[in-house]
Coordinates of C-alpha atoms and ligand atoms in Angstrom, one line a residue:
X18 CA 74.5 68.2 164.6
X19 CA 76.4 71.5 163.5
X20 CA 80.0 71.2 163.2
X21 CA 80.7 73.0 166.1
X22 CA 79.3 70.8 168.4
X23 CA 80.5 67.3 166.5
X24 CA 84.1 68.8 166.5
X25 CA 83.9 69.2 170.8
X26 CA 81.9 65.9 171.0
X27 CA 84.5 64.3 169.1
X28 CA 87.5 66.4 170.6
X29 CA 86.0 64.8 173.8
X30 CA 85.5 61.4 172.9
X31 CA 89.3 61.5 171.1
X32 CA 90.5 62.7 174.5
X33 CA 88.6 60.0 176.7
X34 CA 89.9 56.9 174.0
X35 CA 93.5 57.7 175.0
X36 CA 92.7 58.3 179.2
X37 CA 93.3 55.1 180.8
X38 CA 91.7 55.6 183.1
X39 CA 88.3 55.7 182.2
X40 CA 86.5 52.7 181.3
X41 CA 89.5 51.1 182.4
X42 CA 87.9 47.6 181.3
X43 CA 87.6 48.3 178.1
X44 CA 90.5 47.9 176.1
X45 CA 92.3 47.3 173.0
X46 CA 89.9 47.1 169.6
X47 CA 86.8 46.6 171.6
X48 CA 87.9 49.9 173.3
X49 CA 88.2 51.6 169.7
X50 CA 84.7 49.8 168.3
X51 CA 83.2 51.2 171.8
X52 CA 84.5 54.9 170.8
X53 CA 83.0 54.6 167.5
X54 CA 79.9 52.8 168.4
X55 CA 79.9 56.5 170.6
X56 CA 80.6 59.2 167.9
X57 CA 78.0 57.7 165.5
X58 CA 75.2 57.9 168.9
X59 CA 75.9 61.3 169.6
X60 CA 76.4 62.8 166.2
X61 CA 72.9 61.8 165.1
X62 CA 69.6 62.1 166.8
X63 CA 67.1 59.3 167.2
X64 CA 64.4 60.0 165.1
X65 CA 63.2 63.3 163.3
X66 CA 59.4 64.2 163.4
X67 CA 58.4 66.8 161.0
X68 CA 54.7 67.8 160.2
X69 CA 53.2 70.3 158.0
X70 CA 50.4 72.1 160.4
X71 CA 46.9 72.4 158.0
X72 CA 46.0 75.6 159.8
X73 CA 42.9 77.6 158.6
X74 CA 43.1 81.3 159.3
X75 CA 41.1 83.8 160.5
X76 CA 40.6 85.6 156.9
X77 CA 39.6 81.9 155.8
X78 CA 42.9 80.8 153.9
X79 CA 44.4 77.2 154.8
X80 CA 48.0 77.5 155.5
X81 CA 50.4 74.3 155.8
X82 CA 52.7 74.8 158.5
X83 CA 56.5 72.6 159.0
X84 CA 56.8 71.7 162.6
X85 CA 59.5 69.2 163.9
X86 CA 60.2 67.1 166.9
X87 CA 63.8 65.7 167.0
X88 CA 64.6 63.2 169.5
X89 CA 68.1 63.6 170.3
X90 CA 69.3 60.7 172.6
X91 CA 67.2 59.0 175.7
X92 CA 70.1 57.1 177.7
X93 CA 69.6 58.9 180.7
X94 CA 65.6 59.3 180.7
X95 CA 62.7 60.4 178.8
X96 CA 63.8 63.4 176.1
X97 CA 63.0 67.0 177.5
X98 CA 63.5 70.4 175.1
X99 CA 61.9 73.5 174.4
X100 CA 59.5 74.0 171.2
X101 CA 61.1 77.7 169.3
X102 CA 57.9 79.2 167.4
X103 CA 60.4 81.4 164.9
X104 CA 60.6 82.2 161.0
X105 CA 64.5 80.8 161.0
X106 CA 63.3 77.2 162.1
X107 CA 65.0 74.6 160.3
X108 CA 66.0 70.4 160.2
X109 CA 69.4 71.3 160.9
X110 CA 69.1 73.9 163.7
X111 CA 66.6 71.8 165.6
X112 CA 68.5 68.7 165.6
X113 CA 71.7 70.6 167.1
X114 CA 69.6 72.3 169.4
X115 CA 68.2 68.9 170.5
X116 CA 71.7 67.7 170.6
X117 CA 72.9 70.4 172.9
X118 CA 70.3 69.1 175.3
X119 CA 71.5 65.4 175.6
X120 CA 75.1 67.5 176.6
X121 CA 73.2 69.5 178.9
X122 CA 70.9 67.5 180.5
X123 CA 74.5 65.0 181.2
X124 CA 76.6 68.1 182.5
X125 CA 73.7 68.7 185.3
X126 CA 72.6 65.7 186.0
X127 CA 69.1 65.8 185.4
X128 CA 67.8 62.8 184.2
X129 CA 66.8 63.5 180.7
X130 CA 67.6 62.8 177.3
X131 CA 68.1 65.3 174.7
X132 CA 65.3 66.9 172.6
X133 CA 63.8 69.9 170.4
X134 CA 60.9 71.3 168.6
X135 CA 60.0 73.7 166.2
X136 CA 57.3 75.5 164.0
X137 CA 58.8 77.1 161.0
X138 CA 56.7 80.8 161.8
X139 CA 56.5 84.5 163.1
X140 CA 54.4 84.3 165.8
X141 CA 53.5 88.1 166.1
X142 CA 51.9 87.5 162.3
X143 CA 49.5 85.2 163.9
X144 CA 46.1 86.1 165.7
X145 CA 45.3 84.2 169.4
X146 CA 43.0 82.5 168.0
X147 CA 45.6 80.9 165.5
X148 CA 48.6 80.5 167.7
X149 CA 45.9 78.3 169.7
X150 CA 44.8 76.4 166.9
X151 CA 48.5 76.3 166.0
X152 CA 49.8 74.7 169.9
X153 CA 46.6 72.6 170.0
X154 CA 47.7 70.8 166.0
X155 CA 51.1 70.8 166.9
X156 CA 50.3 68.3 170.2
X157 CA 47.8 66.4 167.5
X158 CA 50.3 65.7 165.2
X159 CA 53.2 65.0 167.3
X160 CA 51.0 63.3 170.3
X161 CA 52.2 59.8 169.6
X162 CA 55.7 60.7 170.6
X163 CA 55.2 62.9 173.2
X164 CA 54.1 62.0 176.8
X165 CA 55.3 62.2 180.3
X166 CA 57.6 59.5 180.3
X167 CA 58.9 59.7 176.4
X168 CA 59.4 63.3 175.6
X169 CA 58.5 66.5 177.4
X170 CA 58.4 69.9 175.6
X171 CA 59.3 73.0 177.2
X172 CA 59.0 77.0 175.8
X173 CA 61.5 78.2 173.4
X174 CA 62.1 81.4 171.5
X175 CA 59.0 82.6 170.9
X176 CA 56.6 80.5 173.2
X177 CA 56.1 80.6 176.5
X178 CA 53.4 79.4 179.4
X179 CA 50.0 79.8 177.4
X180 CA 51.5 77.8 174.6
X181 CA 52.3 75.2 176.9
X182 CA 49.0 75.2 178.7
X183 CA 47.2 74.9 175.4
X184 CA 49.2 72.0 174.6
X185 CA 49.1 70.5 177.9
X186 CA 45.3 70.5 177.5
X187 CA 45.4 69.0 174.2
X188 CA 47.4 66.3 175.4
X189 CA 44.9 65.8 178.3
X190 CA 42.0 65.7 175.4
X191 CA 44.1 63.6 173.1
X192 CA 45.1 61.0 176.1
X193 CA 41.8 60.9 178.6
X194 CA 42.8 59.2 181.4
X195 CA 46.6 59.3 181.5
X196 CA 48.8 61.5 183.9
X197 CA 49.2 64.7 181.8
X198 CA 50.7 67.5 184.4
X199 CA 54.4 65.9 183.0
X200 CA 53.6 66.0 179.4
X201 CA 54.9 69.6 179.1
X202 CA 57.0 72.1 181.7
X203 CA 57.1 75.7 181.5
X204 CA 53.0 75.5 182.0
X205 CA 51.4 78.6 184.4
X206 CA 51.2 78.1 187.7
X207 CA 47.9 77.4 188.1
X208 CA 47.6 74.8 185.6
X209 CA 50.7 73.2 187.7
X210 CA 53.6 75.4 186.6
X211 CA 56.8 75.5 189.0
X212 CA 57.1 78.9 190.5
X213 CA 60.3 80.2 189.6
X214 CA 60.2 78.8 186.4
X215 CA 60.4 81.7 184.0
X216 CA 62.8 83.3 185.8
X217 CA 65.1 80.5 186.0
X218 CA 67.2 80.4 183.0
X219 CA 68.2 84.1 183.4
X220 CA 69.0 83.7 187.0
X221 CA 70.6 80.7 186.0
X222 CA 73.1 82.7 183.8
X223 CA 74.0 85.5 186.0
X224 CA 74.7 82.7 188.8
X225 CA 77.2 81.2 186.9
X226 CA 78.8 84.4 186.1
X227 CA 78.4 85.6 190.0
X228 CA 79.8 82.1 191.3
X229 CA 82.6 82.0 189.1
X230 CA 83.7 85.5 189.1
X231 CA 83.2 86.1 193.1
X232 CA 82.8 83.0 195.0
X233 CA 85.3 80.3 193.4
X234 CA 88.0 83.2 192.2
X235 CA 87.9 84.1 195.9
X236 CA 87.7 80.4 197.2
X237 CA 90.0 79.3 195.1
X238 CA 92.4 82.3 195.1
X239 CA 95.9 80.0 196.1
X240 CA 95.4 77.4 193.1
X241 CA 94.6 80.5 190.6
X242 CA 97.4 82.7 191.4
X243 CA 99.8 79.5 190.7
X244 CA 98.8 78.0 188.0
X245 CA 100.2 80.1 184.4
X246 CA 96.3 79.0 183.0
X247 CA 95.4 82.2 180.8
X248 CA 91.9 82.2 181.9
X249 CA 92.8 82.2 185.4
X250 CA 94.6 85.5 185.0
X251 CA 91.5 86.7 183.4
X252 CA 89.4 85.4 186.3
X253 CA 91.9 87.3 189.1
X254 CA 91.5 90.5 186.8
X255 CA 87.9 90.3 187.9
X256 CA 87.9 90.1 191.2
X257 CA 86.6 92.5 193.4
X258 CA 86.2 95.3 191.2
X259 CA 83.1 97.2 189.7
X260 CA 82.0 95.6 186.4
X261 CA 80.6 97.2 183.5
X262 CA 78.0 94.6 181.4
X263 CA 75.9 94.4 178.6
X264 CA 73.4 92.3 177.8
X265 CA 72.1 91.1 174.0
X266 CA 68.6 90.3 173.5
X267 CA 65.9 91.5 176.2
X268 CA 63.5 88.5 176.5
X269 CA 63.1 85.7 179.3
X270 CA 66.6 85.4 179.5
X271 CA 68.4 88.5 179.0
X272 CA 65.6 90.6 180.9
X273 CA 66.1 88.5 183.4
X274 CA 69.7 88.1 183.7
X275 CA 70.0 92.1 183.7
X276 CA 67.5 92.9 186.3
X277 CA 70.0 89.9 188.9
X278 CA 72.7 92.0 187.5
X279 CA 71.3 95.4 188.4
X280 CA 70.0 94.1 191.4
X281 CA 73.1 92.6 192.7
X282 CA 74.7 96.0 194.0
X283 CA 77.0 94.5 196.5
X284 CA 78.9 93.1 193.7
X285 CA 78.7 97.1 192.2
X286 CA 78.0 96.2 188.9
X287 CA 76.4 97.8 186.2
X288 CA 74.4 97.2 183.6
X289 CA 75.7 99.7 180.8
X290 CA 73.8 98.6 178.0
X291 CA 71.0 95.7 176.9
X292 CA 69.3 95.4 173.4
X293 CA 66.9 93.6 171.6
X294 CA 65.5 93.0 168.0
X295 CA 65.4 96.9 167.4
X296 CA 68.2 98.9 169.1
X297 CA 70.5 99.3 171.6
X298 CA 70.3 100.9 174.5
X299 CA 73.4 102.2 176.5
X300 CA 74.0 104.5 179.6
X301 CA 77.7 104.8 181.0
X302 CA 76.4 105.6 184.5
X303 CA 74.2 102.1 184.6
X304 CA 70.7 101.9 183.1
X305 CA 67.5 101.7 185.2
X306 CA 66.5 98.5 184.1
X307 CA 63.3 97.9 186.2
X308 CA 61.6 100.7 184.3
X309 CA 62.9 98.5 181.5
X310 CA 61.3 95.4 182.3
X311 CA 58.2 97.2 183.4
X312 CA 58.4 99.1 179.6
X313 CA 58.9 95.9 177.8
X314 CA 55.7 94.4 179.6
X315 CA 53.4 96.3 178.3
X316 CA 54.9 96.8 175.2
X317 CA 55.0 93.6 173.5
X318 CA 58.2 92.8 174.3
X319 CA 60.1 95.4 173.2
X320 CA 62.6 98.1 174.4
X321 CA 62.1 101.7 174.0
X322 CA 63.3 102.5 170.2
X323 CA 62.4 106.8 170.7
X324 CA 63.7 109.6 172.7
X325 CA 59.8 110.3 173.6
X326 CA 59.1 106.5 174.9
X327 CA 62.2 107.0 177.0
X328 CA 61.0 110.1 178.7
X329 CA 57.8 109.0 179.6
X330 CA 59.2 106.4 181.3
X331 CA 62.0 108.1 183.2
X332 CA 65.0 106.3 181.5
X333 CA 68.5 108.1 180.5
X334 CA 70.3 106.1 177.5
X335 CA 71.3 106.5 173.9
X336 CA 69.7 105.3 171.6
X337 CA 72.2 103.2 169.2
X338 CA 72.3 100.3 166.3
X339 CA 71.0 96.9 167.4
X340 CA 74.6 95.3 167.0
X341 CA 76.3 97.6 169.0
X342 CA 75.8 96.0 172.6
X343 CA 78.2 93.3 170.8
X344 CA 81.2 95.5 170.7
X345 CA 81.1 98.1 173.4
X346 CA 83.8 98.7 175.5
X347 CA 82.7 96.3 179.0
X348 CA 84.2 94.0 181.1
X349 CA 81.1 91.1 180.5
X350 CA 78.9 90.2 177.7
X351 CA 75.9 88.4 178.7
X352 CA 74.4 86.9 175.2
X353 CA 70.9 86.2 175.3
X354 CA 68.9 86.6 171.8
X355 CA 70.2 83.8 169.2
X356 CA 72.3 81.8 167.4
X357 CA 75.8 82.6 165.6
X358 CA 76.1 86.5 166.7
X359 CA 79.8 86.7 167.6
X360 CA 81.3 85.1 164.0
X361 CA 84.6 85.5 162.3
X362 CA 83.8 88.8 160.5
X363 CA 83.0 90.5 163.7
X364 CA 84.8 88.6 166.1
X365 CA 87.9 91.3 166.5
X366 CA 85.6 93.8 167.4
X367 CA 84.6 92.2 171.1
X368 CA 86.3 93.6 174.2
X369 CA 84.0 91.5 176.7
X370 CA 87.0 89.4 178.1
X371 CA 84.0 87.3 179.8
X372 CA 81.2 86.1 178.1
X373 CA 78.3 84.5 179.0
X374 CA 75.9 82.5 176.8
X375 CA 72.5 83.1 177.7
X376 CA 71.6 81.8 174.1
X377 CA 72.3 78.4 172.7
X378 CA 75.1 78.8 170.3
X379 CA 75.6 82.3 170.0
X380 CA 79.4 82.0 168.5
X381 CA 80.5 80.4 166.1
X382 CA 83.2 78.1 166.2
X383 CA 85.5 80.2 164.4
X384 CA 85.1 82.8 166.7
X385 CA 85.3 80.9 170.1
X386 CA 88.6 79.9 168.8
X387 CA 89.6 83.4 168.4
X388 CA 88.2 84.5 171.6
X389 CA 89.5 81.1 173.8
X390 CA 93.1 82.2 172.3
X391 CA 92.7 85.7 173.8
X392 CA 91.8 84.4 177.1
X393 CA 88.5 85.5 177.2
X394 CA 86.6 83.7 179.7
X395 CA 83.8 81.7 177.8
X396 CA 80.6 80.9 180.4
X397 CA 79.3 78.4 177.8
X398 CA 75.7 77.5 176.8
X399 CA 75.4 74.1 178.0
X400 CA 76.7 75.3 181.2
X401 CA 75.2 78.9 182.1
X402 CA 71.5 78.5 180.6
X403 CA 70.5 74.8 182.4
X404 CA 68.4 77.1 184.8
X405 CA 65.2 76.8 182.7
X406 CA 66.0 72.8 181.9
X407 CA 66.9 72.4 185.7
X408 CA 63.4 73.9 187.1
X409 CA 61.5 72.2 184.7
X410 CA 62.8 69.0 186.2
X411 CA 61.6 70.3 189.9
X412 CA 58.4 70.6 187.8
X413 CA 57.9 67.9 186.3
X414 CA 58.9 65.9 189.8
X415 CA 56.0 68.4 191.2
X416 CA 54.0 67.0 188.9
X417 CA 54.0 63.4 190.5
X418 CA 53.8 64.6 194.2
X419 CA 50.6 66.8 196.0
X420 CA 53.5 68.8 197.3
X421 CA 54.5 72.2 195.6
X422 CA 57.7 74.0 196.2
X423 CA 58.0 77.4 197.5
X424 CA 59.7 80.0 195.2
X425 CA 62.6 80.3 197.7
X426 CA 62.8 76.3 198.0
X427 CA 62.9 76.2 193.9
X428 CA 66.0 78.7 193.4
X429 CA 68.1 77.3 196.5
X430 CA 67.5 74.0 195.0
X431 CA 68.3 75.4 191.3
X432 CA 71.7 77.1 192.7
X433 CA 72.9 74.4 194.4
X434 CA 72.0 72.2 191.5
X435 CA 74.6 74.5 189.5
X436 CA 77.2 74.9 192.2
X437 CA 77.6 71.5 192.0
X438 CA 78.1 71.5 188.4
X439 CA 80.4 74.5 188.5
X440 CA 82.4 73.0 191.2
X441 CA 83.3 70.0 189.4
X442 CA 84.4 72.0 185.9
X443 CA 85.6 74.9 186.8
X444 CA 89.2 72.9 189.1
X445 CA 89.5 70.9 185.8
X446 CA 89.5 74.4 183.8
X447 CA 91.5 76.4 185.3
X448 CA 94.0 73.6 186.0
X449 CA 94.2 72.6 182.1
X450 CA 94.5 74.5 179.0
X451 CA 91.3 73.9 177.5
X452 CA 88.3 76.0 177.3
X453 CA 85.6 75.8 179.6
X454 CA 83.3 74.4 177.1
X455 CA 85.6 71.7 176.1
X456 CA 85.8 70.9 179.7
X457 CA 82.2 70.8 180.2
X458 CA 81.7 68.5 177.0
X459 CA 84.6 66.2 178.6
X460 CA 82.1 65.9 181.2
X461 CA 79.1 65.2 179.7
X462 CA 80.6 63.2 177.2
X463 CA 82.2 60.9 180.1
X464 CA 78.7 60.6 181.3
X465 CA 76.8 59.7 178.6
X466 CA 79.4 57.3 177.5
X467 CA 79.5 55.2 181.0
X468 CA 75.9 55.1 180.8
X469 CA 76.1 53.7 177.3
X470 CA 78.5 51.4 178.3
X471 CA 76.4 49.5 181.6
X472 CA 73.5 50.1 179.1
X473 CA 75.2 47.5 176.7
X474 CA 74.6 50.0 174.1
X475 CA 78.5 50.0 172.8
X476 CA 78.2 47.2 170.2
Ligands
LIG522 P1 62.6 85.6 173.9 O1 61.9 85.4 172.7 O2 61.9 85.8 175.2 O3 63.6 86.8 173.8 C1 64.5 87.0 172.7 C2 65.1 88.4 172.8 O4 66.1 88.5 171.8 C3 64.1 89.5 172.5 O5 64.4 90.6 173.4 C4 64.3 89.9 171.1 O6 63.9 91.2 170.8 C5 65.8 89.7 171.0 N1 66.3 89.6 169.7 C6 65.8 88.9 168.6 N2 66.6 89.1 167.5 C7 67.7 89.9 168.0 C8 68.8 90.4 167.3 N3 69.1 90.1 166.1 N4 69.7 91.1 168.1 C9 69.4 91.4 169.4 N5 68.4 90.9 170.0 C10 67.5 90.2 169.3 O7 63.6 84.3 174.0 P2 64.3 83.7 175.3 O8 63.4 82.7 175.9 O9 64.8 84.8 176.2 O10 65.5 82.9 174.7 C11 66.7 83.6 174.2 C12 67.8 82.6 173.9 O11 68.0 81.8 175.1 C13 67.4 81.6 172.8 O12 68.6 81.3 172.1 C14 66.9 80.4 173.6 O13 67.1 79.2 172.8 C15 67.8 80.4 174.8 N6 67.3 79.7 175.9 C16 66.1 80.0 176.5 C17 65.7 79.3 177.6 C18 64.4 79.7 178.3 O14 64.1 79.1 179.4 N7 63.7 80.7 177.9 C19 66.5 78.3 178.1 C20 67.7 78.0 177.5 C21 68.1 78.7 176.4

């Protein structure tokens, strides 16, 4: 587990020792053997998997390629986590990734345990033919650990529904005879994919933002206006005004998240800038992002980087550095490409004063201090990105029933899923002085831990 996460887990668990009132039963030194039974379960994973992948390629070299499973914690069901096809894999990365998905899984209330997987490569240097071989060894390799009912992988950065349907079939070959549809979520529709499913972590995120920022401020409006919280005087600042937002990284997330954004004109806001692994793009006026998506589609995945490729398609935006969209001057900052981009050395330079983490850990902890101090308005990861984690549980329930869901049924389900998460964090955040994210690890942690407990796990 990266610091970051171990210091709110234990933050959390410190806070829940001296609380009376939870596990009120337990007391005295089994109380404190309890607690520590807790911070060495969530501080360290299960087991870790690795593999090297014996892959031969198309120009007839054998490569050996490190792939990992880590198998975060199971208390509250089978483990469930995305596998990230990327050169910047590693142990360490995978196991805090994994870890962030017990926390999540707990904060929503899906019934899954927490888990990750990776493959230590660049998937654009591979041919099809590889990346298949690639999804079908990785399910070979790993097969014995995987399964409907033990662990159930997901896409990640760089993988997505074909990589699943490979390994779903592989898993079918590997394990004749056994219900396969649940061994992996995030499949295509036809091979039993829930609609709704690659949209959902982006719509997810913008949710969070819209509910927060418009429904509960304006709910809520008499508790916020007398409380002397910082954040809540951040939240009235937003209300009911046109806001300017940019969005980091352009893939399943962030395209996704824009386009709600852009679409969402009652709330007037504007998307002023997005970027991805090449550039920024920004317009002051709002940018057309449909022609974006539509662009991106057909070009790999990528935005526009030339003045010629942004004629053709119709769009007005300058062209700027990649690291820009980090530090313009918006009211929101949707982050949606990777780890660790806001850090200490370029913290000071942010004048988002709400930001909303699309990404798994995308600041440090360094800087989320420095941010949290400021009031800025933290939507945090565990929180905002659930959408993809939350379908794939509708899909992996499809899975066991004849019955599909209609798109329509999948996102009122989704949104209510998160509305009920957002309604039980966000009266303990704004009525408390600690950040939302240490609020929703309160939560999660208070979950897993009476769970634990009635488990008889706490020895
Ligand atoms: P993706 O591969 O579809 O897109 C990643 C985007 O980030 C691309 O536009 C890429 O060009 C851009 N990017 C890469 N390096 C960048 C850089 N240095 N600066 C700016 N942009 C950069 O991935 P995704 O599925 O959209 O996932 C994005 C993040 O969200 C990851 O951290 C992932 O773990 C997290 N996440 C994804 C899901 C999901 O359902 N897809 C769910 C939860 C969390």
């Amino acid at each position: 587990m990266i610091s970051q996460t171990r210091d709110i887990v234990q933050k959390s668990l410190d806070a829940l020792l001296e609380d009376g009132s939870f596990l009120p039963e337990v007391k005295g030194e089994t109380r404190k053997k309890a607690f520590t039974s807790l911070t060495s379960i969530l501080s360290t994973p299960n087991h870790v998997h690795k593999s090297y992948l014996r892959i031969p390629l198309e120009d007839e070299k054998v490569v050996r390629i490190p792939a990992f499973r880590v198998q975060h914690n199971n208390a509250l069901g089978p483990y469930k986590g995305g596998i990230r096809f990327h050169e910047t894999v590693n142990e360490e990365e995978v196991v805090n990734l994994a870890s962030l998905m017990t926390l999540k899984n707990a904060l929503h209330d899906v019934p899954f345990g927490g888990g990750k997987g990776g493959i230590i490569l660049n998937p654009r240097e591979y041919s099809e033919k590889e990346l298949h071989l690639i999804a079908r060894k990785y399910v070979q390799y790993f097969s014995d650990v995987l399964g409907p009912d033990k662990d159930i992988p997901a896409p990640d950065m760089g993988s997505g529904e074909r990589e699943m349907d490979w390994m779903m079939a592989e898993y079918k070959s590997i394990r004749p005879g056994m219900p396969y549809r649940g061994s992996f979520t995030g499949k295509s529709v036809v091979n039993g994919g829930s609609l709704g499913r690659r949209e959902a972590t982006g719509k997810g995120v913008f949710f969070t933002f819209r509910y927060l920022v418009h429904d509960f401020v304006r709910d809520q409006k008499s508790l916020l206006t007398k409380t002397d919280n910082v954040f809540a005087k951040t939240a009235l600042d937003f209300e009911d005004r046109a806001l300017t937002i940019a969005v980091q990284g352009f893939g399943n997330v962030g395209s996704v998240a824009a386009l709600e954004a852009h679409q969402s004109t009652h709330l007037q806001n504007k998307v002023v800038a997005v970027s991805d692994r090449n550039v920024t793009l920004f317009n002051s006026d709002g940018l057309d992002i449909p022609a974006l998506v539509e662009f991106t589609m057909k070009n790999k995945g990528d935005l526009p980087t030339g003045e010629e490729q942004l004629k053709e398609i119709g769009v007005n935006a300058e062209i700027r550095d990649r690291d820009e969209v980090l530090f313009l001057d918006v009211d929101v900052l949707m982050l949606a490409a990777l780890e660790d981009q806001v850090h200490k050395d370029n913290v000071e330079k942010v004048k988002a004063r709400i930001i909303v983490e699309g990404a798994n850990a995308p600041i440090t902890t360094e800087a989320d201090t420095y941010l949290s101090d400021q009031g800025v308005i933290i939507i945090p990861d565990i929180l905002a990105n659930a959408g993809g984690v939350i379908v794939s549980y509708f899909e992996w329930l499809q899975g066991r029933e004849t019955q599909f869901y209609t798109e329509e049924e999948v996102f009122n389900l989704l949104y209510d899923k998160m509305k009920a998460t957002l309604d039980t964090v966000l009266p303990l955040f704004f009525g408390d002085p600690f950040p939302l994210r240490q609020n929703c690890y309160i939560h999660s942690v208070m979950k897993l831990s009476t769970v634990l407990y009635r488990q008889g796990k706490l020895y």
